[in-house]
Each structure stands twice: as C-alpha cells, then as structure tokens.
Short mmCIF file of C-alpha atoms and ligand atoms in Angstrom, two decimals:
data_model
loop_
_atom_site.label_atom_id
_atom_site.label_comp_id
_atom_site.label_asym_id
_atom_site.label_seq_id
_atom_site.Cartn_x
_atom_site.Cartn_y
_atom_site.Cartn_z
CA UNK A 8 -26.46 -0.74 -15.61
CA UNK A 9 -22.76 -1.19 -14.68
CA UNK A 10 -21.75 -4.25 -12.30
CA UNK A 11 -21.77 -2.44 -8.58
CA UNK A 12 -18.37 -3.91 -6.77
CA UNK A 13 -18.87 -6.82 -5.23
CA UNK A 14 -17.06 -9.00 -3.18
CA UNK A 15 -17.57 -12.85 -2.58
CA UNK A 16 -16.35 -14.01 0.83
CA UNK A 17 -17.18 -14.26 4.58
CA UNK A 18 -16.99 -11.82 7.25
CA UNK A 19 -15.02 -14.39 9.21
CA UNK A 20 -12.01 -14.52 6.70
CA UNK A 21 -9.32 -11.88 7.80
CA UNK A 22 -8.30 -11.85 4.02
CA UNK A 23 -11.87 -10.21 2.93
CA UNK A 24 -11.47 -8.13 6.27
CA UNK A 25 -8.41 -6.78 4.69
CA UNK A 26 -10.27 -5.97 1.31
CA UNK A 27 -13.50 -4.89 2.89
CA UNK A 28 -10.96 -2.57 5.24
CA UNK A 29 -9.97 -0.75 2.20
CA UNK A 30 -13.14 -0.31 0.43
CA UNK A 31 -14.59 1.53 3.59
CA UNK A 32 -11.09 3.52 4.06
CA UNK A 33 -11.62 4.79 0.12
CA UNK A 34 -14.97 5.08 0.12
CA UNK A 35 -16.09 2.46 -2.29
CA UNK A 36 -19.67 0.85 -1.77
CA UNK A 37 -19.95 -2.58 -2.73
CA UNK A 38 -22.08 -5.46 -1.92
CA UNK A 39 -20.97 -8.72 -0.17
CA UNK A 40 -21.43 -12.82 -1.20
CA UNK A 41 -20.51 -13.85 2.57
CA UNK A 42 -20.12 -17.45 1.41
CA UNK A 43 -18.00 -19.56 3.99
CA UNK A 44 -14.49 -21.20 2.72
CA UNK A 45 -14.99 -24.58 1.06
CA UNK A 46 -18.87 -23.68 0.14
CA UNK A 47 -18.80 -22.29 -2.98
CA UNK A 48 -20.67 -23.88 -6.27
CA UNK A 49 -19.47 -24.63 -10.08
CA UNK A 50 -19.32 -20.76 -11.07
CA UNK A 51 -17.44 -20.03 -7.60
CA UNK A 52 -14.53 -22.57 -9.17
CA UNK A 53 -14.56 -20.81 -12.40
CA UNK A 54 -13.68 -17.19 -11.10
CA UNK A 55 -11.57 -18.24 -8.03
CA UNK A 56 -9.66 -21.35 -9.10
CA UNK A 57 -7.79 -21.98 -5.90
CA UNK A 58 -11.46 -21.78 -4.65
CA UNK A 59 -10.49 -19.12 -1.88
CA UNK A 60 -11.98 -16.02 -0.87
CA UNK A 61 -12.27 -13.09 -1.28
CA UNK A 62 -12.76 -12.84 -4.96
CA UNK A 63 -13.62 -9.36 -6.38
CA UNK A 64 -15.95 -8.85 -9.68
CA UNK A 65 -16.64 -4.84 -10.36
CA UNK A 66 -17.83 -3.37 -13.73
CA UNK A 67 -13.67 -3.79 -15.27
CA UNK A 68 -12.16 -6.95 -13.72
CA UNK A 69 -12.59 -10.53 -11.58
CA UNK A 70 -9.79 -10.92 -9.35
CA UNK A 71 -8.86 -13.32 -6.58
CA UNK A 72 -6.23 -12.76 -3.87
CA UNK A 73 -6.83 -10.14 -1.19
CA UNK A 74 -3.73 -8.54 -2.12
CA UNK A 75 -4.15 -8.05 -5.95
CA UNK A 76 -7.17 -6.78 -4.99
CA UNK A 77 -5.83 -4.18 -2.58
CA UNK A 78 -3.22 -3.38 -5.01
CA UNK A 79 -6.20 -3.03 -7.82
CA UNK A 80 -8.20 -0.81 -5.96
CA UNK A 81 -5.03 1.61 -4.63
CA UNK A 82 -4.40 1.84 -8.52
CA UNK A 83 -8.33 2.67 -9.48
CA UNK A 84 -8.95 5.32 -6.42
CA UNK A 85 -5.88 6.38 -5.40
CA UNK A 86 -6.90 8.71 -2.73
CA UNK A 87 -6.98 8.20 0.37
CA UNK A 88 -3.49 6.59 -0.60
CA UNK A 89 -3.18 3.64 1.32
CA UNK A 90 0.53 2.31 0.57
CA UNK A 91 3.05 4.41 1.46
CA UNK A 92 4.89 7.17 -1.52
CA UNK A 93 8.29 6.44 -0.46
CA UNK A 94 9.70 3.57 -2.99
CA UNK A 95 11.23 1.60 0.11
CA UNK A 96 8.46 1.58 2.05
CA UNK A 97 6.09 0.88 -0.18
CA UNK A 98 8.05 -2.32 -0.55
CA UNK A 99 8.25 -2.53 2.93
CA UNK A 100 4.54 -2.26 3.14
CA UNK A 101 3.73 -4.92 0.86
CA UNK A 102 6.49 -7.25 2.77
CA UNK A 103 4.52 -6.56 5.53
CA UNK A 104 1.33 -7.33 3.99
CA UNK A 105 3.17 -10.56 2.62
CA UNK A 106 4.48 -11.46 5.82
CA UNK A 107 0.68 -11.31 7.17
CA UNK A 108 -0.54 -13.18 4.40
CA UNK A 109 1.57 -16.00 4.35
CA UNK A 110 2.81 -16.51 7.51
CA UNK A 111 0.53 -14.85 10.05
CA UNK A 112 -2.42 -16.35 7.73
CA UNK A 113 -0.47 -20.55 8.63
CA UNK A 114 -0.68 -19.93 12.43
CA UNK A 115 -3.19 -18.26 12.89
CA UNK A 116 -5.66 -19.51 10.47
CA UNK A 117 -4.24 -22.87 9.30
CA UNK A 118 -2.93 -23.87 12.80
CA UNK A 119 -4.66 -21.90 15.51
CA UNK A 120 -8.67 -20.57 14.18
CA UNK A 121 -8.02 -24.51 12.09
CA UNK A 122 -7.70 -26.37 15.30
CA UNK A 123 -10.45 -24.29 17.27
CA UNK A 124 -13.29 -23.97 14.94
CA UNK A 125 -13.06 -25.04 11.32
CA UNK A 126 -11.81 -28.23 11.93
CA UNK A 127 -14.22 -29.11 14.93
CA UNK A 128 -17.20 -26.98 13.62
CA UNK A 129 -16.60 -26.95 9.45
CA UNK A 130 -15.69 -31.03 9.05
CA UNK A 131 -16.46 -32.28 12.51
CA UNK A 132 -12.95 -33.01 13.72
CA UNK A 133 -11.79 -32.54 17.04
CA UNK A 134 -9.45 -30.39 18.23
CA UNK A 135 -5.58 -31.65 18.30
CA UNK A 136 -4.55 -30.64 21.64
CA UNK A 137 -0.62 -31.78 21.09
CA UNK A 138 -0.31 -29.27 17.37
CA UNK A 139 -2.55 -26.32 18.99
CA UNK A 140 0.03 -26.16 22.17
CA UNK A 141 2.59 -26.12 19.71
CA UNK A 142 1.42 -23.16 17.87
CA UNK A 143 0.88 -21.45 21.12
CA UNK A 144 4.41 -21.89 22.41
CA UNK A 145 6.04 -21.82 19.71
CA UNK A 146 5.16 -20.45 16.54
CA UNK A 147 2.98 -17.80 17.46
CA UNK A 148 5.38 -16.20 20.03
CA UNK A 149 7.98 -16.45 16.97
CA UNK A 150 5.73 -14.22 14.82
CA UNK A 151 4.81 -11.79 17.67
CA UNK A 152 9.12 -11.56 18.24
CA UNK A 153 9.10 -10.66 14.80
CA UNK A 154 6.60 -7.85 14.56
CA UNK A 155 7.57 -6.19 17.39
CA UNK A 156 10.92 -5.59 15.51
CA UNK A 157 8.56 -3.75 12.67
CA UNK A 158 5.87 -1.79 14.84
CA UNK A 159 6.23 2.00 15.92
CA UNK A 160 6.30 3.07 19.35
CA UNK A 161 3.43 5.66 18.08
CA UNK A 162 1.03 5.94 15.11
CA UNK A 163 1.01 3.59 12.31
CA UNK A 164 4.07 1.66 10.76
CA UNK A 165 4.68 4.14 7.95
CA UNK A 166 3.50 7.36 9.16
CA UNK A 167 -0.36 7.28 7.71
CA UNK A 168 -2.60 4.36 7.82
CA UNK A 169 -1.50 2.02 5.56
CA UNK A 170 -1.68 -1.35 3.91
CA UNK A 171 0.72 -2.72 6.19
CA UNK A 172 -1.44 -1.65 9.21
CA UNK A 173 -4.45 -3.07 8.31
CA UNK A 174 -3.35 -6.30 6.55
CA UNK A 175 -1.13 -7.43 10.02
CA UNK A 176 -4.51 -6.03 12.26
CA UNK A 177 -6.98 -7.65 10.25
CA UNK A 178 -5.52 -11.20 11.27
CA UNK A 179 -6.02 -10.47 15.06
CA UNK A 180 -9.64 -10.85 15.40
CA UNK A 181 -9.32 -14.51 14.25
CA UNK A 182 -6.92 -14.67 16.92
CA UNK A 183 -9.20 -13.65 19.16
CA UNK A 184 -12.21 -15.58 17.77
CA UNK A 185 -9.66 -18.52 18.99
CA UNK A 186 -9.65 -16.44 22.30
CA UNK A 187 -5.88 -15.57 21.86
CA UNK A 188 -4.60 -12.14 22.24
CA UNK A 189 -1.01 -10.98 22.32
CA UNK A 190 0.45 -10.40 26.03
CA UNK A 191 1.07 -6.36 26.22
CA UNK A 192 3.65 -6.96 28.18
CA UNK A 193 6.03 -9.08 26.02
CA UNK A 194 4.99 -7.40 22.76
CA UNK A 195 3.82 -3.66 23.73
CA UNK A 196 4.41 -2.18 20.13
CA UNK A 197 2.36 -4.60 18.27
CA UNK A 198 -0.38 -4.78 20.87
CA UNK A 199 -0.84 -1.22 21.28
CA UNK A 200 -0.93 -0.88 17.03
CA UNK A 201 -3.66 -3.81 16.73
CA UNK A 202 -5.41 -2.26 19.39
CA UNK A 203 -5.22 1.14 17.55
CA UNK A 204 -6.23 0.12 13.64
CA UNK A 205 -8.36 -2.67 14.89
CA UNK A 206 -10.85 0.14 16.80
CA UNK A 207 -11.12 1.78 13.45
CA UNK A 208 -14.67 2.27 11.82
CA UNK A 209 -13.58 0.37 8.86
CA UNK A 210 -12.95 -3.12 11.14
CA UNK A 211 -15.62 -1.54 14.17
CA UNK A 212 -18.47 -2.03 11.80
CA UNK A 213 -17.84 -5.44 10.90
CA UNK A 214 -17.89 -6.74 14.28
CA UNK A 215 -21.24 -7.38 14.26
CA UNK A 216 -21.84 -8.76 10.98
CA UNK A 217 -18.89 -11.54 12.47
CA UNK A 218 -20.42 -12.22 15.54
CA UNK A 219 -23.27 -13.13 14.02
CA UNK A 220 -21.98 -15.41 11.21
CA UNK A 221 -19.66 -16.97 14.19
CA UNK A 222 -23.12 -17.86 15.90
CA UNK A 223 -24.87 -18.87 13.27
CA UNK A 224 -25.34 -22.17 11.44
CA UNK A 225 -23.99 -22.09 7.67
CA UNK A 226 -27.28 -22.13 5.89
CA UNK A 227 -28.59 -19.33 7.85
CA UNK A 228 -25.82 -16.52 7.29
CA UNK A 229 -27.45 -14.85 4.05
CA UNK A 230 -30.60 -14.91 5.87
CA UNK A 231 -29.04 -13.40 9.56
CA UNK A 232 -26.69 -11.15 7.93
CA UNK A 233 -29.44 -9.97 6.16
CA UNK A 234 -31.45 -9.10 8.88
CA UNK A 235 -28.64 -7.06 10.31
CA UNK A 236 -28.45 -4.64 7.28
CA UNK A 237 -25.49 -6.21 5.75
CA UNK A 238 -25.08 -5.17 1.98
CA UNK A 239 -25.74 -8.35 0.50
CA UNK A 240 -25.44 -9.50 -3.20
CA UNK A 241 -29.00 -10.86 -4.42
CA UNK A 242 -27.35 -14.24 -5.34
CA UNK A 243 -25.06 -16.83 -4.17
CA UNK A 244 -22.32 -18.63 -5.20
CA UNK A 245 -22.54 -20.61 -2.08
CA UNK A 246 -23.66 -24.52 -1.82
CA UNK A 247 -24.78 -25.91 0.76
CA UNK A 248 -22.15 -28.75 1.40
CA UNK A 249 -18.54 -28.16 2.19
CA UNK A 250 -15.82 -29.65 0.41
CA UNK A 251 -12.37 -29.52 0.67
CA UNK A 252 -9.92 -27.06 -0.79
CA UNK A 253 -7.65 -27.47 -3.86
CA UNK A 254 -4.27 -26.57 -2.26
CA UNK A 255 -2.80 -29.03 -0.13
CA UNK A 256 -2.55 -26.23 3.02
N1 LIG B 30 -3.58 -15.44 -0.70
C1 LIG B 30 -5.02 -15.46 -0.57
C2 LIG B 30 -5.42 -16.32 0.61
C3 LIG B 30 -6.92 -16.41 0.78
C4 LIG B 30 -7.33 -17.57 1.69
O1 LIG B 30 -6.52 -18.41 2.10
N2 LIG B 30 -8.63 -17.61 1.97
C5 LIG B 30 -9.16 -18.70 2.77
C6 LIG B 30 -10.18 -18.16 3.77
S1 LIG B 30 -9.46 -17.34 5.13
C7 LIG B 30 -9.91 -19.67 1.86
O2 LIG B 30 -10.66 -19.26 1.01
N3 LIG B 30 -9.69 -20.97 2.06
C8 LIG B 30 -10.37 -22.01 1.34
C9 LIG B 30 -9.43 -23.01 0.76
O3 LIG B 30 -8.20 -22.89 0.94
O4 LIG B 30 -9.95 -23.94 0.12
C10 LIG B 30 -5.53 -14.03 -0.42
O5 LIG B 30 -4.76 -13.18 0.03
O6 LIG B 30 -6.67 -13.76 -0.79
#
C-alpha cells in the first residue's frame, strides 16, 4: 500500500493552514497529525529538526517548511496552478509568501497569538502588557502599511488565486484568535482581500476543526477532532509534555 499524504501539525498553526489550503485547492486527500508546537516525541525530532510544523511525509518525500511544501506539491499536481506563470510574479508571489512567513509569522505569532495564548495557556506565563501594546501600535500597523501597498483594489493579488493570497490570509485567523482584525478603514485593500480568500471552502472548513482545538485541553485534541470527522492519522507523534523549541525565536 503506498503512504497516503499526510501532514503532521495543528489546525491552529497558520503555516499548516497554508499547506492544508493548498491540498484542498488541488484536490489532494491527506490525513492530519494535529500535534500542537513544542509536543512532538523522538521520531517528531528526527523528520522535522527545527521541531516545527507542518512537516509533510507522502509515498516520495518528508519535508518540513510550509513553503517547500507548497512549492513540492505545485511541482507534483500542477493544476489548479497556484503560483502565478508570469516569471516576475511568480517571484513576486513567493516574496509575498516570504514576507508572510517571516515577518507577518514574528508579530503575529511570535509577538501577538505569543503574548495572548501560548505563552499564558502553552507554559503558563502571563501576558506582557508593555511588548503586546507595542506590537499593536507599532509593528502591526507597519505590516498592514505595507500590504496595502501590494493588495488589488479587486480579485486576488495576481489575477487567479494564488500562493500569495492564501499564505498572507492564512495568518489572519491567528490574528483574530488574538481578537485583532485589521481596521477597514485604514487598510481597505488588504481587509477586503482577507475577507475574500479567508471565506473560501479551503480555510471555511477548517474553522471548526480550530475552534475546537482552541477550546480544548492538549491531551484531548486527537480525541475531539476526532469526533468532528477530522481526517486523522492513526498515530501520533505527539507527547504529552511541552518543551521548548530549538531556535532561539
Ligand atoms: N518556516 C516554517 C515556520 C513554521 C513554524 O514556525 N511553525 C511553528 C508553529 S506556528 C512551530 O512549529 N513552532 C515550534 C517551534 O518553533 O519550536 C514554515 O514555513 O513551515
């Protein structure tokens, strides 16, 4: 029997969002190891050695990173093409995707969704009221000035629904886990396209599933997520105590 896709990582991260994003736009069943950040066991180390998620394994390949993933999966079922033809923008597209990654993932994961709920709820520490109004003011403002430069008045950044789209959307439900959305107002073009990709059936259907892990203890997910019809793996490389990353951020 060949190895069905599967994908280790929890509905909460917006990095598996991204991936599982893509596997719904292409068509691509798979099943799903929703382990939590900092949770997973001996093996997990051995196959994701920054110990982050989402880590894909499939019949040809284990990968980490959300974006060699993406960029794996465009290059196994090319259609429906999901980075743009043009050589520019496709470069553009991944510098978006890049820009969501890296800096979109530090303020709104590492500062914002950190201060919120991993730090208070992952390694019971409270929340640091002086950094979190610092990230509200400042940096996050600075990365909503900058996307509004890059968003269309209309449609989706390149034309069709692409990487770009969904990589920048998928980080907006954290956001709003941390009950933060962007002002329409001050940033109408970015609003309007997180509003549009984020009402998608390929993020719509996984609203549930993260409601539920966000209400749910750790060492209940497998069995709640279950319940809900959530495609889950028949093992886990999930432990049950948390422990710190390897990176230093
Ligand atoms: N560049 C990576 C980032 C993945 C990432 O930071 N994942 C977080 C969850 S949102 C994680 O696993 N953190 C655990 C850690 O850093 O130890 C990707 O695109 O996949």
């Amino acid at each position: 029997m060949t190895t069905p896709t599967t994908i280790i990582g929890s509905y909460l991260s917006p990095y598996v969002r991204k991936v599982l994003a893509v596997l719904h736009l292409k068509g691509i069943a798979y099943r799903i190891d929703p382990i939590v950040p900092f949770t997973g066991d001996e093996r997990f180390s051995a196959i994701s050695p920054i110990r982050r998620v989402p880590v894909l394994i499939d019949d040809q390949v284990t990968l980490s990173d959300s974006s060699v993933i993406c960029q794996y999966l465009e290059d196994r079922y090319p259609s429906p093409a999901l980075y743009p033809a043009g050589i520019a923008d496709r470069a553009r597209a991944r510098w978006l995707e890049e820009y969501a990654d890296t800096r979109m993932g530090d303020v709104i994961i590492w500062q914002l969704y950190n201060e919120v709920a991993i730090n208070p709820h992952v390694w019971g520490k409270p929340t640091d009221p002086v950094r979190l109004q610092k990230t509200l003011e400042e940096d996050l403002p600075r990365v909503m000035d900058y996307l509004e430069t890059q968003m269309p008045s209309q449609g989706w950044i390149f034309g069709e629904l692409s990487i770009a789209d969904i990589a920048v959307a998928a980080f907006f439900r954290n956001a709003g886990f941390a009950r933060w959305q962007p002002d329409p107002v001050r940033w109408p073009r970015s609003s309007a396209l997180v509003e549009r990709a984020l009402a998608l059936d390929a993020f719509e259907r996984l609203k549930a599933y993260e409601h539920k892990t966000l209400r749910t203890p750790i060492p209940q997910h497998r069995a709640v997520l279950g319940d809900l019809g959530a495609p889950l793996t028949a093992e886990t490389f999930g432990t049950a105590a948390p422990r710190r990353g390897v990176m230093a951020t």
